[in-house]
Amino acid sequence: MNSILSEQEKQFFKYLPSTLCVMEVNDNQFRLIALSEGLCNYLDIDYREMPVLIRNFNNHRDRFISVKDQEMIVMKCRQRKNEDRIQLRFPFHHPNGKDVWLLVNGYFRSVNSHQLCYCQVIDLTKEKIRLDVANAQNDHLATLLNDILSTTQTCIFWKDDKRRFVGANKAFLDYYGFPSLKSILNKTDEDMGWHNEPDYFMQDEMRVLNGERTYRVHGKCIAKGKERDIVASKAPLYNNGKIVGLVGSFEDVTLEYRQREEIEGLNKALVAALKNEEKANAAKAEFMARMSHDMRTPLTTVIGLSEKGLEDTQNEEDYKRYTYIKKASEYLLSLLNDILNVEKLKSGRMTMNNEVVDINEIYGQVEGMTKPSATEREHEYTIIRPKGTMLVKTDRHWVMQILINLINNAIKYTPRKGKISWVITQEEKEGKIISHHVIKDNGVGISNSFIKEMYEPFSQEQNELSHSETSTGLGLSIVKKAIDMFEGDIECHSILHEGTTFTLTIPYETVTKAEEVQFFHQQEDYIDYDVLKGKHILICEDVDINAQIIAMILQKYGMTSEIASDGNVGIEKCRHNQYDAILMDIRMPNCDGLTAAKRIREFNNDVSIIALSANTYLEDIQKSIDAGMNAHIGKPIDKKELLKALVKFIR
């Protein structure tokens, strides 16, 4: 061998035994010629035994390297020429019995007719183990990803940078009805003919291939011959920082979009219906306002004249006639109030006007108002109620309305000499005063079938007393809606021909110490009507008889008055005369009361203006205040309320 080696190579062979590098020299049959001390150390053999190792390796290579790997190594070595390089990886059975992986970097040299390979040997076992673990993990992740893609119901696909399909999951193929991936590979959406408007989808995907991400973009596609609605999300795919394609997913939202279209259609129809309802409600509100005004105006006249007749007449027969007229007028007024109250409650325009009151005093007032009717019918009327003063915050009007309606019903629908009882208990609970009322009678009773509908407006049960008693069929409807407004409760237990028991609960708010002090201070205030004497009042009222009645009331308390038949006349009178107050009817011809008040305020901010109106909704009161008036009084006019307002606002 030495005879064929160059001087340089001789030097290398001379140096090789002493190097600690793991090196060896082979021929082109991969037979071992020489190896370094470093390789001997790696193989756990004494360097002096190297000839034995070389002989054993060359004669029994299959003990160290598998036959298959030997064939691979020999084949690759035979193909190499002078100065070629080679890199080999293969498993090696170590003399110590362990299997390792080796990396051999070889360099070929031709010496005369001989081919030698100078090799560096590196143990790759640890790296191979790590690589095997990583590959196993990758295989597991690939299997998991494949399982996810195969089982998810979301359609997923991925394409190359030319928008050609590279892959898709089972849900995608099933959605379009394809048996395998071959049906779409290397094809674009346009090739598949899925879209009636392909440019939209093409532009969307080109944006993604330029680095954008899209989310739930709506579009339409053809699947299994039918047009469907889908929303698609897409993102670019990168390899070494370069966009190489895109991945996307989509959901079928056909049902959702069909429902949305139906809902939009229904909404349009609903908006149209609401507009029509608003028009109808506006017309209804206008009708109710006109009816209230047109009915209250003559009733004001009739009640005012009957009260005046009762005060002035000395004739017994005339007194009876005036009494009948007044009662009939008051009944008509109560009927009108019931209708308006039901309308307010139904429309939600009725609100609670909470104020500090002595609730036991209110019970006393209800007792005083209902007892005469019970006495007239010779009923045994038992009332058990708390005594003393108990201050609460509630709506006085509605509490009285509820109780008077129920007690009057008990009185009306109990034959003469019956038994009526009203028991009140009260408790404090969760920061509120809870009042419990049991109103019981032994009257005609209510059938079970009617109990289910008795709170409906205008519902009436026919019985032996229903024909003899005046009733609108609105009382219980008003009671139920008012109790609901209080967030209270009402129950009815009744047996025909034996009697009825109503059990109701009404919660009241508690009062603070400051509110209590203020209440008692106001109770001590004295209204001195003498301050009204000599005051000059302008009455703006288009109905002459009503104006005359108001003038008579004012005259009785020492006031003088002038009458204006409409707003324009009132404005002119106010320009040229000095008045202590103006009583302003809201509905008048030529110029209504609101307009007149606004125009008067342009030149006179001192005179007090009090509105007179059949409409007493909160919005009506607010309109009067906004027009510059100081107070708002309902019709028919309550004399005490009118006088209190005059005392309060005359300057």
PDB file of C-alpha atoms in Angstrom, residues 368-642:
ATOM      1  CA  GLY A 368    -117.464  58.087  54.746  1.00  0.00           C
ATOM      2  CA  MET A 369    -118.148  57.932  51.007  1.00  0.00           C
ATOM      3  CA  THR A 370    -119.485  54.338  50.989  1.00  0.00           C
ATOM      4  CA  LYS A 371    -121.385  54.204  54.282  1.00  0.00           C
ATOM      5  CA  PRO A 372    -124.421  56.262  53.139  1.00  0.00           C
ATOM      6  CA  SER A 373    -125.172  53.777  50.333  1.00  0.00           C
ATOM      7  CA  ALA A 374    -124.876  50.859  52.733  1.00  0.00           C
ATOM      8  CA  THR A 375    -127.134  52.602  55.239  1.00  0.00           C
ATOM      9  CA  GLU A 376    -129.681  53.393  52.531  1.00  0.00           C
ATOM     10  CA  ARG A 377    -129.902  49.672  51.710  1.00  0.00           C
ATOM     11  CA  GLU A 378    -130.051  48.764  55.417  1.00  0.00           C
ATOM     12  CA  HIS A 379    -126.873  46.696  55.182  1.00  0.00           C
ATOM     13  CA  GLU A 380    -124.913  45.676  58.219  1.00  0.00           C
ATOM     14  CA  TYR A 381    -121.622  47.417  57.278  1.00  0.00           C
ATOM     15  CA  THR A 382    -118.647  46.354  59.424  1.00  0.00           C
ATOM     16  CA  ILE A 383    -115.295  48.059  59.070  1.00  0.00           C
ATOM     17  CA  ILE A 384    -112.167  47.010  60.949  1.00  0.00           C
ATOM     18  CA  ARG A 385    -109.307  49.348  60.120  1.00  0.00           C
ATOM     19  CA  PRO A 386    -106.197  50.787  61.805  1.00  0.00           C
ATOM     20  CA  LYS A 387    -106.623  53.954  63.846  1.00  0.00           C
ATOM     21  CA  GLY A 388    -104.254  56.862  64.352  1.00  0.00           C
ATOM     22  CA  THR A 389    -101.902  58.359  61.796  1.00  0.00           C
ATOM     23  CA  MET A 390     -99.807  56.313  59.388  1.00  0.00           C
ATOM     24  CA  LEU A 391     -97.862  58.223  56.750  1.00  0.00           C
ATOM     25  CA  VAL A 392     -96.966  56.501  53.488  1.00  0.00           C
ATOM     26  CA  LYS A 393     -96.165  57.532  49.939  1.00  0.00           C
ATOM     27  CA  THR A 394     -98.783  56.450  47.422  1.00  0.00           C
ATOM     28  CA  ASP A 395    -101.276  57.684  44.849  1.00  0.00           C
ATOM     29  CA  ARG A 396    -104.292  58.874  46.861  1.00  0.00           C
ATOM     30  CA  HIS A 397    -106.642  58.890  43.862  1.00  0.00           C
ATOM     31  CA  TRP A 398    -105.979  55.300  42.795  1.00  0.00           C
ATOM     32  CA  VAL A 399    -106.104  53.843  46.308  1.00  0.00           C
ATOM     33  CA  MET A 400    -109.539  55.414  46.784  1.00  0.00           C
ATOM     34  CA  GLN A 401    -110.649  54.356  43.290  1.00  0.00           C
ATOM     35  CA  ILE A 402    -109.750  50.699  43.945  1.00  0.00           C
ATOM     36  CA  LEU A 403    -111.422  50.517  47.369  1.00  0.00           C
ATOM     37  CA  ILE A 404    -114.552  52.504  46.446  1.00  0.00           C
ATOM     38  CA  ASN A 405    -115.133  50.379  43.333  1.00  0.00           C
ATOM     39  CA  LEU A 406    -114.890  47.091  45.254  1.00  0.00           C
ATOM     40  CA  ILE A 407    -116.966  48.251  48.240  1.00  0.00           C
ATOM     41  CA  ASN A 408    -119.641  49.857  46.034  1.00  0.00           C
ATOM     42  CA  ASN A 409    -119.895  46.594  44.078  1.00  0.00           C
ATOM     43  CA  ALA A 410    -120.391  44.690  47.338  1.00  0.00           C
ATOM     44  CA  ILE A 411    -123.119  47.155  48.391  1.00  0.00           C
ATOM     45  CA  LYS A 412    -124.848  47.151  44.980  1.00  0.00           C
ATOM     46  CA  TYR A 413    -124.888  43.383  44.455  1.00  0.00           C
ATOM     47  CA  THR A 414    -126.049  42.453  47.939  1.00  0.00           C
ATOM     48  CA  PRO A 415    -129.840  42.375  48.474  1.00  0.00           C
ATOM     49  CA  ARG A 416    -131.248  44.738  51.123  1.00  0.00           C
ATOM     50  CA  LYS A 417    -130.368  44.070  54.747  1.00  0.00           C
ATOM     51  CA  GLY A 418    -127.258  42.164  53.747  1.00  0.00           C
ATOM     52  CA  LYS A 419    -123.875  41.984  55.429  1.00  0.00           C
ATOM     53  CA  ILE A 420    -120.796  43.836  54.183  1.00  0.00           C
ATOM     54  CA  SER A 421    -117.384  43.754  55.883  1.00  0.00           C
ATOM     55  CA  TRP A 422    -114.085  45.460  55.130  1.00  0.00           C
ATOM     56  CA  VAL A 423    -111.072  44.358  57.170  1.00  0.00           C
ATOM     57  CA  ILE A 424    -107.684  46.060  56.859  1.00  0.00           C
ATOM     58  CA  THR A 425    -104.355  44.879  58.261  1.00  0.00           C
ATOM     59  CA  GLN A 426    -100.948  46.392  57.568  1.00  0.00           C
ATOM     60  CA  GLU A 427     -97.351  45.247  57.990  1.00  0.00           C
ATOM     61  CA  GLU A 428     -93.884  46.566  57.200  1.00  0.00           C
ATOM     62  CA  LYS A 429     -91.942  44.271  54.929  1.00  0.00           C
ATOM     63  CA  GLU A 430     -88.764  44.742  52.881  1.00  0.00           C
ATOM     64  CA  GLY A 431     -88.831  48.512  53.263  1.00  0.00           C
ATOM     65  CA  LYS A 432     -92.490  48.896  52.275  1.00  0.00           C
ATOM     66  CA  ILE A 433     -95.824  49.155  54.068  1.00  0.00           C
ATOM     67  CA  ILE A 434     -98.009  46.295  52.839  1.00  0.00           C
ATOM     68  CA  SER A 435    -101.764  46.764  53.276  1.00  0.00           C
ATOM     69  CA  HIS A 436    -104.061  43.717  53.176  1.00  0.00           C
ATOM     70  CA  HIS A 437    -107.780  44.197  52.512  1.00  0.00           C
ATOM     71  CA  VAL A 438    -110.590  41.640  52.750  1.00  0.00           C
ATOM     72  CA  ILE A 439    -113.917  42.932  51.363  1.00  0.00           C
ATOM     73  CA  LYS A 440    -116.696  40.412  51.938  1.00  0.00           C
ATOM     74  CA  ASP A 441    -120.424  40.354  51.230  1.00  0.00           C
ATOM     75  CA  ASN A 442    -123.292  37.822  51.340  1.00  0.00           C
ATOM     76  CA  GLY A 443    -124.739  38.999  48.039  1.00  0.00           C
ATOM     77  CA  VAL A 444    -125.639  37.327  44.755  1.00  0.00           C
ATOM     78  CA  GLY A 445    -122.119  35.977  44.187  1.00  0.00           C
ATOM     79  CA  ILE A 446    -120.166  35.436  40.975  1.00  0.00           C
ATOM     80  CA  SER A 447    -120.136  32.275  38.870  1.00  0.00           C
ATOM     81  CA  ASN A 448    -116.825  30.459  38.326  1.00  0.00           C
ATOM     82  CA  SER A 449    -117.080  31.012  34.581  1.00  0.00           C
ATOM     83  CA  PHE A 450    -117.455  34.781  34.993  1.00  0.00           C
ATOM     84  CA  ILE A 451    -114.582  35.047  37.486  1.00  0.00           C
ATOM     85  CA  LYS A 452    -112.233  34.167  34.599  1.00  0.00           C
ATOM     86  CA  GLU A 453    -113.390  37.148  32.515  1.00  0.00           C
ATOM     87  CA  MET A 454    -114.631  39.656  35.076  1.00  0.00           C
ATOM     88  CA  TYR A 455    -111.551  41.883  34.710  1.00  0.00           C
ATOM     89  CA  GLU A 456    -112.206  42.379  31.002  1.00  0.00           C
ATOM     90  CA  PRO A 457    -113.628  45.827  30.087  1.00  0.00           C
ATOM     91  CA  PHE A 458    -117.431  46.023  29.737  1.00  0.00           C
ATOM     92  CA  SER A 459    -117.938  42.465  31.027  1.00  0.00           C
ATOM     93  CA  GLN A 460    -121.067  42.040  33.192  1.00  0.00           C
ATOM     94  CA  GLU A 461    -122.749  38.986  34.669  1.00  0.00           C
ATOM     95  CA  GLN A 462    -126.506  38.758  34.496  1.00  0.00           C
ATOM     96  CA  ASN A 463    -128.189  38.256  37.878  1.00  0.00           C
ATOM     97  CA  GLU A 464    -131.290  39.334  39.747  1.00  0.00           C
ATOM     98  CA  LEU A 465    -129.742  42.702  40.653  1.00  0.00           C
ATOM     99  CA  SER A 466    -127.877  43.528  37.420  1.00  0.00           C
ATOM    100  CA  HIS A 467    -130.970  44.974  35.719  1.00  0.00           C
ATOM    101  CA  SER A 468    -131.837  47.247  38.632  1.00  0.00           C
ATOM    102  CA  GLU A 469    -128.315  48.641  39.134  1.00  0.00           C
ATOM    103  CA  THR A 470    -126.494  51.087  36.859  1.00  0.00           C
ATOM    104  CA  SER A 471    -123.094  49.652  35.865  1.00  0.00           C
ATOM    105  CA  THR A 472    -120.649  50.225  33.045  1.00  0.00           C
ATOM    106  CA  GLY A 473    -118.812  46.920  33.381  1.00  0.00           C
ATOM    107  CA  LEU A 474    -115.566  48.864  33.718  1.00  0.00           C
ATOM    108  CA  GLY A 475    -115.074  48.992  37.484  1.00  0.00           C
ATOM    109  CA  LEU A 476    -113.269  45.674  37.987  1.00  0.00           C
ATOM    110  CA  SER A 477    -111.171  46.210  34.861  1.00  0.00           C
ATOM    111  CA  ILE A 478    -109.979  49.526  36.301  1.00  0.00           C
ATOM    112  CA  VAL A 479    -109.362  47.913  39.705  1.00  0.00           C
ATOM    113  CA  LYS A 480    -107.222  45.114  38.222  1.00  0.00           C
ATOM    114  CA  LYS A 481    -105.125  47.409  36.041  1.00  0.00           C
ATOM    115  CA  ALA A 482    -104.637  49.877  38.905  1.00  0.00           C
ATOM    116  CA  ILE A 483    -103.514  47.102  41.286  1.00  0.00           C
ATOM    117  CA  ASP A 484    -101.079  45.880  38.639  1.00  0.00           C
ATOM    118  CA  MET A 485     -99.777  49.443  38.431  1.00  0.00           C
ATOM    119  CA  PHE A 486     -99.158  49.300  42.205  1.00  0.00           C
ATOM    120  CA  GLU A 487     -97.485  45.885  41.704  1.00  0.00           C
ATOM    121  CA  GLY A 488    -100.073  44.546  44.127  1.00  0.00           C
ATOM    122  CA  ASP A 489    -102.309  41.492  44.007  1.00  0.00           C
ATOM    123  CA  ILE A 490    -106.047  40.710  43.964  1.00  0.00           C
ATOM    124  CA  GLU A 491    -107.933  37.424  44.400  1.00  0.00           C
ATOM    125  CA  CYS A 492    -111.597  36.611  44.289  1.00  0.00           C
ATOM    126  CA  HIS A 493    -113.510  33.784  45.954  1.00  0.00           C
ATOM    127  CA  SER A 494    -117.233  33.586  45.317  1.00  0.00           C
ATOM    128  CA  ILE A 495    -120.186  31.211  45.550  1.00  0.00           C
ATOM    129  CA  LEU A 496    -123.392  31.944  43.683  1.00  0.00           C
ATOM    130  CA  HIS A 497    -126.219  33.142  45.958  1.00  0.00           C
ATOM    131  CA  GLU A 498    -123.900  33.022  48.996  1.00  0.00           C
ATOM    132  CA  GLY A 499    -121.537  35.922  48.508  1.00  0.00           C
ATOM    133  CA  THR A 500    -118.140  37.149  47.346  1.00  0.00           C
ATOM    134  CA  THR A 501    -114.800  37.822  49.045  1.00  0.00           C
ATOM    135  CA  PHE A 502    -112.117  39.993  47.453  1.00  0.00           C
ATOM    136  CA  THR A 503    -108.639  39.775  48.983  1.00  0.00           C
ATOM    137  CA  LEU A 504    -106.194  42.397  47.822  1.00  0.00           C
ATOM    138  CA  THR A 505    -102.702  43.573  48.681  1.00  0.00           C
ATOM    139  CA  ILE A 506    -101.466  47.108  47.978  1.00  0.00           C
ATOM    140  CA  PRO A 507     -97.848  48.079  48.752  1.00  0.00           C
ATOM    141  CA  TYR A 508     -96.988  51.632  49.819  1.00  0.00           C
ATOM    142  CA  GLU A 509     -93.604  53.341  50.055  1.00  0.00           C
ATOM    143  CA  THR A 510     -92.319  54.429  53.455  1.00  0.00           C
ATOM    144  CA  VAL A 511     -91.616  58.104  54.219  1.00  0.00           C
ATOM    145  CA  THR A 512     -88.473  59.757  55.530  1.00  0.00           C
ATOM    146  CA  LYS A 513     -88.356  61.835  58.693  1.00  0.00           C
ATOM    147  CA  ALA A 514     -87.981  65.008  56.608  1.00  0.00           C
ATOM    148  CA  GLU A 515     -91.075  64.125  54.556  1.00  0.00           C
ATOM    149  CA  GLU A 516     -92.996  63.450  57.773  1.00  0.00           C
ATOM    150  CA  VAL A 517     -92.076  66.887  59.208  1.00  0.00           C
ATOM    151  CA  GLN A 518     -93.008  68.605  55.943  1.00  0.00           C
ATOM    152  CA  PHE A 519     -96.373  66.806  55.829  1.00  0.00           C
ATOM    153  CA  PHE A 520     -97.433  67.929  59.295  1.00  0.00           C
ATOM    154  CA  HIS A 521     -96.244  71.451  58.567  1.00  0.00           C
ATOM    155  CA  GLN A 522     -98.459  71.589  55.475  1.00  0.00           C
ATOM    156  CA  GLN A 523    -101.423  70.244  57.419  1.00  0.00           C
ATOM    157  CA  GLU A 524    -101.191  73.252  59.726  1.00  0.00           C
ATOM    158  CA  ASP A 525    -101.389  75.708  56.787  1.00  0.00           C
ATOM    159  CA  TYR A 526    -104.621  77.693  56.728  1.00  0.00           C
ATOM    160  CA  ILE A 527    -106.190  78.734  53.438  1.00  0.00           C
ATOM    161  CA  ASP A 528    -107.487  82.257  53.807  1.00  0.00           C
ATOM    162  CA  TYR A 529    -110.082  82.820  51.124  1.00  0.00           C
ATOM    163  CA  ASP A 530    -110.402  86.445  52.245  1.00  0.00           C
ATOM    164  CA  VAL A 531    -107.270  87.244  50.230  1.00  0.00           C
ATOM    165  CA  LEU A 532    -109.362  86.726  47.097  1.00  0.00           C
ATOM    166  CA  LYS A 533    -111.729  89.580  47.859  1.00  0.00           C
ATOM    167  CA  GLY A 534    -111.467  92.452  45.392  1.00  0.00           C
ATOM    168  CA  LYS A 535    -109.363  90.451  42.902  1.00  0.00           C
ATOM    169  CA  HIS A 536    -110.129  90.929  39.207  1.00  0.00           C
ATOM    170  CA  ILE A 537    -110.168  87.732  37.117  1.00  0.00           C
ATOM    171  CA  LEU A 538    -110.308  87.229  33.321  1.00  0.00           C
ATOM    172  CA  ILE A 539    -112.313  84.126  32.286  1.00  0.00           C
ATOM    173  CA  CYS A 540    -111.387  82.848  28.792  1.00  0.00           C
ATOM    174  CA  GLU A 541    -114.188  80.342  28.031  1.00  0.00           C
ATOM    175  CA  ASP A 542    -116.092  79.887  24.761  1.00  0.00           C
ATOM    176  CA  VAL A 543    -119.161  78.229  26.364  1.00  0.00           C
ATOM    177  CA  ASP A 544    -121.073  81.127  27.867  1.00  0.00           C
ATOM    178  CA  ILE A 545    -123.033  79.155  30.483  1.00  0.00           C
ATOM    179  CA  ASN A 546    -119.784  77.662  31.842  1.00  0.00           C
ATOM    180  CA  ALA A 547    -118.231  81.110  32.001  1.00  0.00           C
ATOM    181  CA  GLN A 548    -121.289  82.384  33.894  1.00  0.00           C
ATOM    182  CA  ILE A 549    -121.079  79.556  36.441  1.00  0.00           C
ATOM    183  CA  ILE A 550    -117.370  80.317  37.051  1.00  0.00           C
ATOM    184  CA  ALA A 551    -118.220  84.010  37.388  1.00  0.00           C
ATOM    185  CA  MET A 552    -120.860  83.184  40.020  1.00  0.00           C
ATOM    186  CA  ILE A 553    -118.325  81.165  42.041  1.00  0.00           C
ATOM    187  CA  LEU A 554    -115.824  84.014  41.870  1.00  0.00           C
ATOM    188  CA  GLN A 555    -118.495  86.570  42.823  1.00  0.00           C
ATOM    189  CA  LYS A 556    -119.462  84.498  45.874  1.00  0.00           C
ATOM    190  CA  TYR A 557    -115.919  84.906  47.213  1.00  0.00           C
ATOM    191  CA  GLY A 558    -115.754  88.643  46.552  1.00  0.00           C
ATOM    192  CA  MET A 559    -114.019  88.638  43.172  1.00  0.00           C
ATOM    193  CA  THR A 560    -114.967  90.477  39.977  1.00  0.00           C
ATOM    194  CA  SER A 561    -114.550  89.012  36.518  1.00  0.00           C
ATOM    195  CA  GLU A 562    -114.646  89.618  32.779  1.00  0.00           C
ATOM    196  CA  ILE A 563    -115.350  87.020  30.095  1.00  0.00           C
ATOM    197  CA  ALA A 564    -113.480  86.485  26.810  1.00  0.00           C
ATOM    198  CA  SER A 565    -115.142  84.170  24.284  1.00  0.00           C
ATOM    199  CA  ASP A 566    -111.876  82.995  22.674  1.00  0.00           C
ATOM    200  CA  GLY A 567    -108.099  83.301  22.937  1.00  0.00           C
ATOM    201  CA  ASN A 568    -107.780  86.322  20.660  1.00  0.00           C
ATOM    202  CA  VAL A 569    -110.311  88.311  22.712  1.00  0.00           C
ATOM    203  CA  GLY A 570    -108.483  87.279  25.878  1.00  0.00           C
ATOM    204  CA  ILE A 571    -105.128  88.469  24.498  1.00  0.00           C
ATOM    205  CA  GLU A 572    -106.520  91.882  23.573  1.00  0.00           C
ATOM    206  CA  LYS A 573    -108.253  92.299  26.942  1.00  0.00           C
ATOM    207  CA  CYS A 574    -105.002  91.420  28.705  1.00  0.00           C
ATOM    208  CA  ARG A 575    -103.099  94.018  26.649  1.00  0.00           C
ATOM    209  CA  HIS A 576    -105.393  96.847  27.773  1.00  0.00           C
ATOM    210  CA  ASN A 577    -106.458  95.762  31.268  1.00  0.00           C
ATOM    211  CA  GLN A 578    -104.904  94.693  34.523  1.00  0.00           C
ATOM    212  CA  TYR A 579    -105.958  91.272  35.915  1.00  0.00           C
ATOM    213  CA  ASP A 580    -104.917  89.383  39.026  1.00  0.00           C
ATOM    214  CA  ALA A 581    -105.355  86.023  37.288  1.00  0.00           C
ATOM    215  CA  ILE A 582    -106.575  84.475  34.018  1.00  0.00           C
ATOM    216  CA  LEU A 583    -108.660  81.280  33.871  1.00  0.00           C
ATOM    217  CA  MET A 584    -107.819  79.858  30.426  1.00  0.00           C
ATOM    218  CA  ASP A 585    -109.950  77.202  28.724  1.00  0.00           C
ATOM    219  CA  ILE A 586    -107.711  75.049  26.482  1.00  0.00           C
ATOM    220  CA  ARG A 587    -110.137  74.263  23.656  1.00  0.00           C
ATOM    221  CA  MET A 588    -111.531  77.462  22.134  1.00  0.00           C
ATOM    222  CA  PRO A 589    -112.289  78.554  18.562  1.00  0.00           C
ATOM    223  CA  ASN A 590    -110.074  80.981  16.597  1.00  0.00           C
ATOM    224  CA  CYS A 591    -107.246  80.831  19.149  1.00  0.00           C
ATOM    225  CA  ASP A 592    -106.837  77.994  21.649  1.00  0.00           C
ATOM    226  CA  GLY A 593    -105.739  78.440  25.257  1.00  0.00           C
ATOM    227  CA  LEU A 594    -102.144  77.198  24.793  1.00  0.00           C
ATOM    228  CA  THR A 595    -101.498  79.657  21.969  1.00  0.00           C
ATOM    229  CA  ALA A 596    -103.161  82.492  23.879  1.00  0.00           C
ATOM    230  CA  ALA A 597    -101.028  81.813  26.979  1.00  0.00           C
ATOM    231  CA  LYS A 598     -97.800  81.832  24.949  1.00  0.00           C
ATOM    232  CA  ARG A 599     -98.713  85.172  23.315  1.00  0.00           C
ATOM    233  CA  ILE A 600     -99.689  86.735  26.646  1.00  0.00           C
ATOM    234  CA  ARG A 601     -96.332  85.670  28.117  1.00  0.00           C
ATOM    235  CA  GLU A 602     -94.622  87.672  25.357  1.00  0.00           C
ATOM    236  CA  PHE A 603     -95.710  90.903  27.035  1.00  0.00           C
ATOM    237  CA  ASN A 604     -96.843  89.921  30.549  1.00  0.00           C
ATOM    238  CA  ASN A 605     -94.930  87.577  32.837  1.00  0.00           C
ATOM    239  CA  ASP A 606     -96.610  88.715  36.051  1.00  0.00           C
ATOM    240  CA  VAL A 607    -100.228  87.645  35.721  1.00  0.00           C
ATOM    241  CA  SER A 608    -101.054  84.090  36.864  1.00  0.00           C
ATOM    242  CA  ILE A 609    -102.661  81.872  34.219  1.00  0.00           C
ATOM    243  CA  ILE A 610    -104.594  78.768  35.267  1.00  0.00           C
ATOM    244  CA  ALA A 611    -105.541  76.201  32.589  1.00  0.00           C
ATOM    245  CA  LEU A 612    -109.058  74.726  32.519  1.00  0.00           C
ATOM    246  CA  SER A 613    -109.225  71.453  30.565  1.00  0.00           C
ATOM    247  CA  ALA A 614    -111.224  68.258  30.301  1.00  0.00           C
ATOM    248  CA  ASN A 615    -107.909  66.467  29.623  1.00  0.00           C
ATOM    249  CA  THR A 616    -105.774  65.782  32.663  1.00  0.00           C
ATOM    250  CA  TYR A 617    -103.099  63.441  31.300  1.00  0.00           C
ATOM    251  CA  LEU A 618     -99.570  64.260  32.395  1.00  0.00           C
ATOM    252  CA  GLU A 619     -98.690  65.299  28.854  1.00  0.00           C
ATOM    253  CA  ASP A 620    -101.646  67.715  28.835  1.00  0.00           C
ATOM    254  CA  ILE A 621    -100.509  69.262  32.127  1.00  0.00           C
ATOM    255  CA  GLN A 622     -96.964  69.535  30.769  1.00  0.00           C
ATOM    256  CA  LYS A 623     -98.228  71.314  27.626  1.00  0.00           C
ATOM    257  CA  SER A 624     -99.959  73.903  29.826  1.00  0.00           C
ATOM    258  CA  ILE A 625     -96.792  74.450  31.870  1.00  0.00           C
ATOM    259  CA  ASP A 626     -94.684  74.702  28.687  1.00  0.00           C
ATOM    260  CA  ALA A 627     -97.091  77.331  27.356  1.00  0.00           C
ATOM    261  CA  GLY A 628     -96.358  79.495  30.410  1.00  0.00           C
ATOM    262  CA  MET A 629     -99.303  78.658  32.645  1.00  0.00           C
ATOM    263  CA  ASN A 630     -98.998  78.273  36.395  1.00  0.00           C
ATOM    264  CA  ALA A 631    -101.505  75.478  37.061  1.00  0.00           C
ATOM    265  CA  HIS A 632    -103.827  73.011  35.308  1.00  0.00           C
ATOM    266  CA  ILE A 633    -107.334  72.223  36.638  1.00  0.00           C
ATOM    267  CA  GLY A 634    -109.587  69.506  35.249  1.00  0.00           C
ATOM    268  CA  LYS A 635    -113.204  69.840  34.157  1.00  0.00           C
ATOM    269  CA  PRO A 636    -115.849  69.693  35.561  1.00  0.00           C
ATOM    270  CA  ILE A 637    -114.262  72.309  37.800  1.00  0.00           C
ATOM    271  CA  ASP A 638    -113.961  71.457  41.468  1.00  0.00           C
ATOM    272  CA  LYS A 639    -114.722  74.659  43.373  1.00  0.00           C
ATOM    273  CA  LYS A 640    -112.241  73.983  46.172  1.00  0.00           C
ATOM    274  CA  GLU A 641    -109.458  73.138  43.747  1.00  0.00           C
ATOM    275  CA  LEU A 642    -110.119  76.321  41.778  1.00  0.00           C
TER     276      LEU A 642
END
